[in-house]
Amino acid sequence: MKKRLQKSLTGICLFIILIGSASVLVTVDQTFGYFGEPVEQAISWSEDIMALQMAIVILRCVSLMAFFGCLLLFIINFVHSIKAGQLFPRKSIPLLFVCAAVSFIYFLCNDNLHIVTSAERNFVITMESVIVPLVILVFAFMYKAAVQVSEENSLTI
């Protein structure tokens, strides 16, 4: 059972690496497209919101890389803890909270790309940019509770 679980988690880890790498490459490619050709996707610089435009472009790439990095570390921690005989490692709790935060930043930046490409001044927050991080946050709190219950059960005789 333990070996099958480790193999399954390793497969999930490889899948996350594949999907994460593809997503990051597409996002970085799109980002450099904003700085050059094609013209319809290029940044329409506006002096008064240039800092916001730069922040949206940079935070979009960095948050996506951070999300997949944290997710990958979460799976790696889980595989190592299974080998050690522990089901819920405590060091994975902060990773889930970071995943929730960076997913909110990514969706917020992604929803507001129109500020970058057409220099519009309306800031948008969609349901997607709120719901997905909230779901991750709920799972983070559930994971934290599972860690506490697991630690309490390991202390009982």
C-alpha atoms as one frame of an Amber mdcrd trajectory, in Angstrom:
protein
   0.000   0.000   0.000   2.768   2.408   0.956   4.701   1.764  -2.263   1.593
   2.209  -4.435   0.813   5.503  -2.730   4.382   6.715  -3.251   4.242   5.770
  -6.943   0.890   7.525  -7.346   2.201  10.664  -5.656   5.326  10.588  -7.799
   3.121  10.367 -10.891   1.067  13.323  -9.642   4.299  15.224  -9.025   5.451
  14.592 -12.586   2.039  15.636 -13.916   2.209  18.876 -11.910   5.697  19.533
 -13.274   4.435  19.003 -16.824   1.287  21.136 -16.493   3.063  23.781 -14.409
   5.937  24.074 -16.866   3.552  24.397 -19.803   1.469  27.035 -17.987   4.511
  29.037 -16.943   6.002  28.882 -20.451   2.734  30.046 -22.035   2.353  32.864
 -19.502   5.952  34.036 -19.897   5.610  33.870 -23.682   2.412  35.920 -23.500
   4.110  38.395 -21.185   6.982  38.994 -23.580   4.362  39.363 -26.296   3.016
  42.332 -24.369   6.378  44.043 -24.778   6.583  43.500 -28.536   4.680  41.865
 -31.352   1.846  41.221 -32.142   0.674  44.807 -31.910  -2.855  44.019 -30.667
  -1.401  42.381 -27.539   1.351  44.918 -26.918   1.331  47.052 -23.802  -0.332
  50.378 -24.307   1.827  52.412 -21.927   0.142  55.191 -20.033   2.306  57.453
 -17.883  -0.131  57.720 -14.982  -0.716  53.950 -14.614   2.645  52.610 -15.803
   3.522  51.285 -12.330   0.218  49.401 -12.178   0.766  47.980 -15.665   4.256
  46.765 -14.760   2.998  45.294 -11.488   0.236  43.367 -13.267   2.634  41.923
 -15.840   5.320  40.943 -13.323   2.989  39.659 -10.588   1.078  37.521 -13.077
   4.228  35.580 -14.017   5.729  35.432 -10.532   2.500  34.315  -8.855   1.969
  31.494 -11.348   5.539  30.258 -10.819   5.121  30.509  -7.039   1.814  28.603
  -7.149   3.219  25.648  -9.043   6.411  25.736  -6.971   4.436  25.544  -3.722
   2.215  22.816  -5.116   5.270  20.830  -6.140   6.875  21.283  -2.707   3.619
  20.183  -1.085   3.632  16.906  -3.036   7.358  16.346  -2.388   6.840  16.920
   1.364   3.955  14.481   1.269   6.037  11.784  -0.464   8.880  12.214   2.050
   6.491  12.096   5.004   4.862   8.901   3.704   8.331   7.325   3.614   8.821
   8.449   7.222   5.451   6.990   8.244   3.688  10.299   8.783   0.525  11.051
   6.821   0.208  14.819   7.293   3.474  16.777   7.532   3.206  20.045   9.472
   5.648  21.852   7.169   3.111  21.681   4.314   0.568  23.924   6.051   2.246
  27.235   5.084   2.565  26.029   1.486  -1.211  25.738   1.187  -1.717  29.238
   2.572   0.868  30.581   0.115  -0.941  28.742  -2.707  -4.180  30.493  -1.745
  -2.498  33.917  -1.677  -0.622  33.584  -4.959  -3.647  32.121  -6.733  -5.607
  35.229  -5.711  -2.825  37.448  -7.047  -2.644  35.497 -10.318  -6.387  35.581
 -10.971  -6.570  39.259 -10.040  -3.748  40.127 -12.447  -5.182  37.893 -15.155
  -8.610  39.522 -14.844  -7.063  42.971 -15.214  -4.881  42.413 -18.274  -7.055
  44.923 -20.118  -5.288  47.602 -18.052  -2.018  46.454 -19.604  -3.102  45.996
 -23.213  -5.566  48.829 -23.694  -4.702  51.195 -20.813  -8.244  51.051 -19.464
  -8.739  52.377 -16.000 -11.398  50.020 -14.625 -10.205  47.454 -12.089 -12.115
  44.146 -12.161 -12.533  41.457  -9.516 -14.393  38.385 -10.787 -15.949  35.544
  -8.847 -13.225  33.220 -10.102 -10.508  35.340  -8.509 -12.286  35.090  -5.154
 -13.797  31.575  -5.170 -10.701  29.576  -6.180  -8.434  31.041  -3.452 -11.243
  30.604  -0.906 -11.566  26.928  -1.805  -7.799  26.503  -1.436  -7.989  28.349
   1.895 -10.753  26.025   3.144  -8.618  23.013   2.224  -5.631  24.615   3.985
  -7.637  24.945   7.203  -8.923  21.382   6.820  -5.354  20.172   6.302  -4.230
  22.098   9.385  -6.984  20.405  11.421  -5.948  17.021  10.018  -2.345  17.665
  11.091  -3.474  18.498  14.619  -5.711  15.414  14.844  -2.931  13.221  13.457
  -0.444  14.565  15.999  -2.925  14.035  18.851  -3.597  10.470  17.717   0.103
   9.692  17.544   0.450  10.765  21.192  -2.326   8.480  22.441  -1.498   4.939
  23.408
